[in-house]
Structure formats: structure tokens, C-alpha cells
Coordinates of C-alpha atoms in Angstrom, one line a residue:
M5 CA 284.3 84.6 3.0
G6 CA 285.9 81.2 3.0
M7 CA 288.7 80.0 0.5
H8 CA 289.3 82.4 -2.0
N9 CA 291.4 82.6 -5.3
G10 CA 294.2 84.8 -4.4
A11 CA 292.5 88.3 -6.5
H12 CA 291.6 90.7 -4.4
I13 CA 289.9 94.0 -5.2
V14 CA 290.1 96.7 -2.7
W15 CA 286.8 99.1 -3.0
D16 CA 286.9 102.9 -2.2
W17 CA 283.8 104.1 -1.0
N18 CA 282.9 107.5 -1.6
G19 CA 282.5 108.4 -5.5
T20 CA 283.0 104.8 -6.0
L21 CA 280.6 102.2 -4.7
F22 CA 278.5 105.3 -2.6
H23 CA 277.6 107.4 -5.4
D24 CA 277.4 110.9 -3.5
N25 CA 278.7 113.4 -5.4
D26 CA 275.5 115.5 -4.9
A27 CA 276.4 115.6 -1.0
I28 CA 279.6 116.1 -1.6
I29 CA 279.2 119.1 -3.3
G30 CA 276.8 120.4 -1.2
A31 CA 279.2 120.0 1.5
T32 CA 281.9 121.6 -0.4
N33 CA 280.1 124.6 -1.1
A34 CA 278.5 124.7 2.5
A35 CA 282.4 124.9 3.8
F36 CA 283.3 127.4 1.4
A37 CA 280.3 129.7 2.2
E38 CA 281.7 129.5 5.9
L39 CA 285.0 131.7 4.1
G40 CA 283.0 133.6 1.8
L41 CA 284.2 131.7 -0.8
E42 CA 282.4 131.7 -4.4
P43 CA 280.1 128.5 -5.0
I44 CA 281.9 125.3 -7.5
T45 CA 280.1 123.1 -9.9
L46 CA 280.7 119.7 -9.9
E47 CA 282.6 119.9 -12.9
R48 CA 285.0 122.5 -11.4
Y49 CA 285.6 120.0 -8.7
R50 CA 286.2 117.2 -10.4
A51 CA 289.2 118.9 -12.8
L52 CA 290.7 120.8 -9.2
Y53 CA 290.1 118.0 -6.7
C54 CA 293.2 116.7 -5.0
V55 CA 294.5 115.7 -1.8
P56 CA 295.5 116.2 1.1
V57 CA 292.7 118.3 0.8
P58 CA 293.9 121.8 2.1
K59 CA 295.7 121.6 -1.3
F60 CA 292.2 121.9 -3.0
Y61 CA 291.4 124.8 -1.3
E62 CA 294.4 126.3 -1.8
R63 CA 293.6 125.9 -5.5
L64 CA 290.5 127.8 -5.0
M65 CA 291.7 130.2 -2.6
G66 CA 295.4 131.1 -4.0
R67 CA 296.7 130.1 -0.6
L68 CA 297.0 127.8 1.8
P69 CA 294.1 127.7 4.2
T70 CA 294.6 128.2 7.9
D71 CA 294.6 126.3 10.6
A72 CA 291.8 128.0 11.8
E73 CA 289.8 128.3 8.5
W74 CA 290.8 124.1 7.6
L75 CA 289.2 123.3 11.2
V76 CA 285.9 125.2 10.1
M77 CA 285.6 124.1 6.8
D78 CA 286.7 120.5 7.9
D79 CA 283.7 120.7 10.4
T80 CA 281.1 122.1 8.4
F81 CA 281.4 119.7 5.4
H82 CA 281.4 116.9 7.4
R83 CA 278.1 118.0 9.6
Y84 CA 276.3 118.8 5.7
Y85 CA 277.5 115.4 4.3
A86 CA 276.1 113.6 7.1
E87 CA 273.0 115.5 6.5
H88 CA 272.5 115.0 2.9
R89 CA 274.3 111.7 2.7
V90 CA 270.9 109.6 3.5
R91 CA 269.5 110.9 -0.2
C92 CA 272.4 108.9 -1.6
G93 CA 272.6 105.5 -2.8
L94 CA 274.7 102.8 -4.2
T95 CA 276.1 103.1 -7.6
E96 CA 274.5 101.4 -10.4
G97 CA 275.5 97.7 -10.3
V98 CA 277.1 97.4 -7.4
T99 CA 275.5 95.2 -5.4
E100 CA 275.3 92.3 -8.8
L101 CA 279.2 93.1 -9.2
L102 CA 280.3 92.4 -5.4
V103 CA 278.1 89.0 -5.5
D104 CA 279.6 87.7 -9.1
W105 CA 283.5 88.4 -7.8
R106 CA 282.2 86.7 -4.3
S107 CA 280.5 84.0 -6.0
A108 CA 283.8 83.3 -8.6
G109 CA 285.7 82.6 -5.3
R110 CA 287.6 86.0 -5.0
S111 CA 287.9 88.6 -2.1
Q112 CA 287.2 91.9 -1.5
S113 CA 287.5 94.8 1.0
I114 CA 286.5 98.4 1.8
L115 CA 288.9 101.1 2.3
S116 CA 287.8 104.3 2.7
M117 CA 289.1 107.9 3.9
Y118 CA 285.5 108.4 5.3
G119 CA 285.4 108.0 9.4
H120 CA 285.1 104.5 10.3
E121 CA 282.5 105.2 12.8
E122 CA 280.6 106.5 10.5
L123 CA 281.6 103.9 7.7
V124 CA 280.8 100.5 8.9
P125 CA 277.1 101.3 9.9
L126 CA 276.4 102.8 6.2
V127 CA 278.0 100.0 4.4
R128 CA 276.2 97.1 6.6
G129 CA 272.9 99.1 6.3
F130 CA 272.7 98.6 2.4
G131 CA 272.9 95.2 3.0
I132 CA 276.1 94.3 1.2
A133 CA 278.6 94.3 4.4
D134 CA 278.8 90.5 4.3
H135 CA 280.6 90.8 0.8
F136 CA 283.7 91.9 2.2
I137 CA 286.3 90.3 4.1
R138 CA 287.2 93.8 5.9
I139 CA 286.1 97.3 5.8
D140 CA 288.0 100.1 6.8
G141 CA 287.4 103.8 7.1
R142 CA 289.9 106.4 8.2
T143 CA 290.7 106.8 11.8
G144 CA 292.8 109.8 12.8
P145 CA 292.6 113.5 11.3
S146 CA 290.5 113.9 7.6
G147 CA 292.7 115.3 4.8
G148 CA 295.3 113.3 4.2
S149 CA 296.7 110.2 1.7
K150 CA 295.2 106.9 1.5
A151 CA 298.9 105.3 0.9
E152 CA 299.4 104.5 4.6
H153 CA 296.0 103.7 5.9
M154 CA 297.0 100.8 2.7
V155 CA 299.5 99.7 4.4
R156 CA 298.0 98.8 7.2
H157 CA 294.6 97.6 5.3
L158 CA 296.7 94.9 3.5
G159 CA 298.6 94.3 6.4
S160 CA 295.5 92.9 8.1
L161 CA 294.4 90.6 5.3
T162 CA 295.0 87.2 5.8
G163 CA 296.0 85.5 2.2
V164 CA 296.0 88.4 0.0
E165 CA 299.2 89.7 -1.9
A166 CA 299.4 93.1 -3.2
R167 CA 300.8 91.8 -6.4
R168 CA 297.4 90.5 -6.9
T169 CA 295.1 93.0 -5.9
V170 CA 293.6 95.6 -7.8
V171 CA 292.3 99.2 -6.0
I172 CA 289.5 100.3 -7.4
G173 CA 288.6 103.9 -7.0
D174 CA 287.7 107.6 -8.0
A175 CA 290.7 109.5 -7.2
A176 CA 294.5 109.9 -8.3
D177 CA 295.5 109.1 -4.5
D178 CA 293.8 105.8 -5.2
A179 CA 296.0 104.8 -7.8
V180 CA 299.1 106.5 -5.4
A181 CA 297.8 104.2 -2.2
A182 CA 297.9 101.0 -4.8
L183 CA 301.4 101.8 -5.9
H184 CA 303.0 102.3 -2.7
V185 CA 302.0 98.8 -1.5
G186 CA 302.9 97.3 -4.8
A187 CA 299.1 96.6 -5.7
R188 CA 296.9 98.0 -9.1
A189 CA 295.0 100.3 -9.5
V190 CA 291.9 100.8 -12.1
L191 CA 290.3 104.8 -11.8
Y192 CA 286.5 105.0 -12.4
T193 CA 285.3 108.6 -13.7
G194 CA 281.7 108.5 -12.3
G195 CA 283.0 110.3 -9.0
S196 CA 285.7 112.9 -7.7
H197 CA 288.0 113.5 -11.0
G198 CA 287.1 114.0 -14.6
R199 CA 288.6 111.4 -17.0
A200 CA 291.5 114.2 -17.5
S201 CA 293.1 114.4 -14.2
L202 CA 292.5 110.6 -13.9
E203 CA 294.6 109.7 -17.1
T204 CA 297.4 111.5 -16.1
V205 CA 298.2 109.3 -13.2
G206 CA 299.0 106.3 -16.0
V207 CA 296.8 103.4 -15.0
P208 CA 293.5 102.1 -16.6
V209 CA 290.5 104.4 -16.6
V210 CA 287.1 103.4 -17.1
D211 CA 283.7 105.0 -17.0
T212 CA 281.4 102.1 -15.7
L213 CA 282.5 100.0 -12.3
Q214 CA 281.3 97.0 -14.9
E215 CA 284.7 98.0 -16.8
A216 CA 286.7 98.7 -13.7
V217 CA 285.8 94.9 -12.2
A218 CA 286.7 93.4 -15.9
E219 CA 290.0 95.2 -15.8
A220 CA 290.5 94.1 -12.1
E221 CA 290.1 90.7 -13.6
R222 CA 292.5 91.2 -16.2
L223 CA 295.2 92.7 -14.0
A224 CA 294.8 89.8 -10.8
A225 CA 295.0 87.3 -13.0

């Protein structure tokens, strides 16, 4: 990307750049069906979702899933999601936002808890990979927090300072990860969390990615 002016965005992928709510809910309900649980609506999902993901299941089941149940549900979720993500696309206006941020001499990257080997070709398939100085997906087991991944991600970025970095995501865990490394965060209401749960985190909450980028510009100044 060449030289940049110090302001940096770390983008979340699922539910933020990638509008995959339908695939997420379908995959969640497929996982629930494996244990005989009732299906969940998008509204209920967004009210209750949290990480680590087994805690989310505990909110619905009244107990933590056993190790065996977690493995079944996790495998079912990822299998279903892989089949249905093909119907999903980028959030409206994403490409223009990425182009404009890069054209202004600023840098950006992706850090996702979606598996790295699946994430990279997916981003490339949308033709937007060149806008990012780094794309990192999850390595290792699923279901955990993004905080330690954020430490490694920022540590790998040359010339990027945490104090001028803003994480844009759709989950409270994105803000937790940002604060863990001394960065700022803006949370977007269009993905996995509803506004009410996002506002408890204490960072700016917005309804569009256009607003998120404007807020990131202000915070990183």
C-alpha cells in the first residue's frame, strides 16, 4: 500500500465487512437442532450472543454444553455456514469506503475469528484484498476471544501504532480486543449484536459503516 499517515483501521469480517447474518442464524439453528434445541430468531441471537461462544450456548441451554456437545455443535455450525455463505455479500458501500480510506493515505487490515484458510480466499474473491496491508483469520480452536489474536495482529504491522488504531466490528469482543492492546473501537449494529448490548461496552456505537469510518477518522486523528 505504500506510505500511510498513521491512522489505521482493523476491520472485523463476519457481520461487519461481510453481511452474513442469514448464514450465521441458519448455521446456529442447525447446530441447535443437533441437540434438540428450539431455533432462535435473529433478534434473540443479537440480544444474547457473546464470546466465548460456549457461554452463548449456556444462555440458551441453561448450562454449558459438554465437550462432546460443543464439538458436535461447532462442527455442524461450520459445515452449514460454509454451504450457505455463498449467498451472502459485502455490506452495502464497503468497497467505496475501503477505496476512500486507502486513497487518503491511511492503512487498514482485517482480523477475523473466521478460519484463516477460509477467510483469505473469500476476501480475495470479492476483489478487495489489495486494500489491506494484512489479512488474518483465526488459527487454532474456535470459540474464544479476539484479544490475544489482536496482540499478534498489531505486532505484525509495521508502522502502525495502537494509539492511532481503531477497530471496527459488530461484537462487544471487538471492543474488548481493541482496549486490550490500547487501541480504540467503534461498534456497528448491523451484525451479531443489537444496539442495547453494544452500548454497554462504553465505545461509540453506529448504525452504518459510513458512520463507523467517520468516527474512526475522528478517533485516530
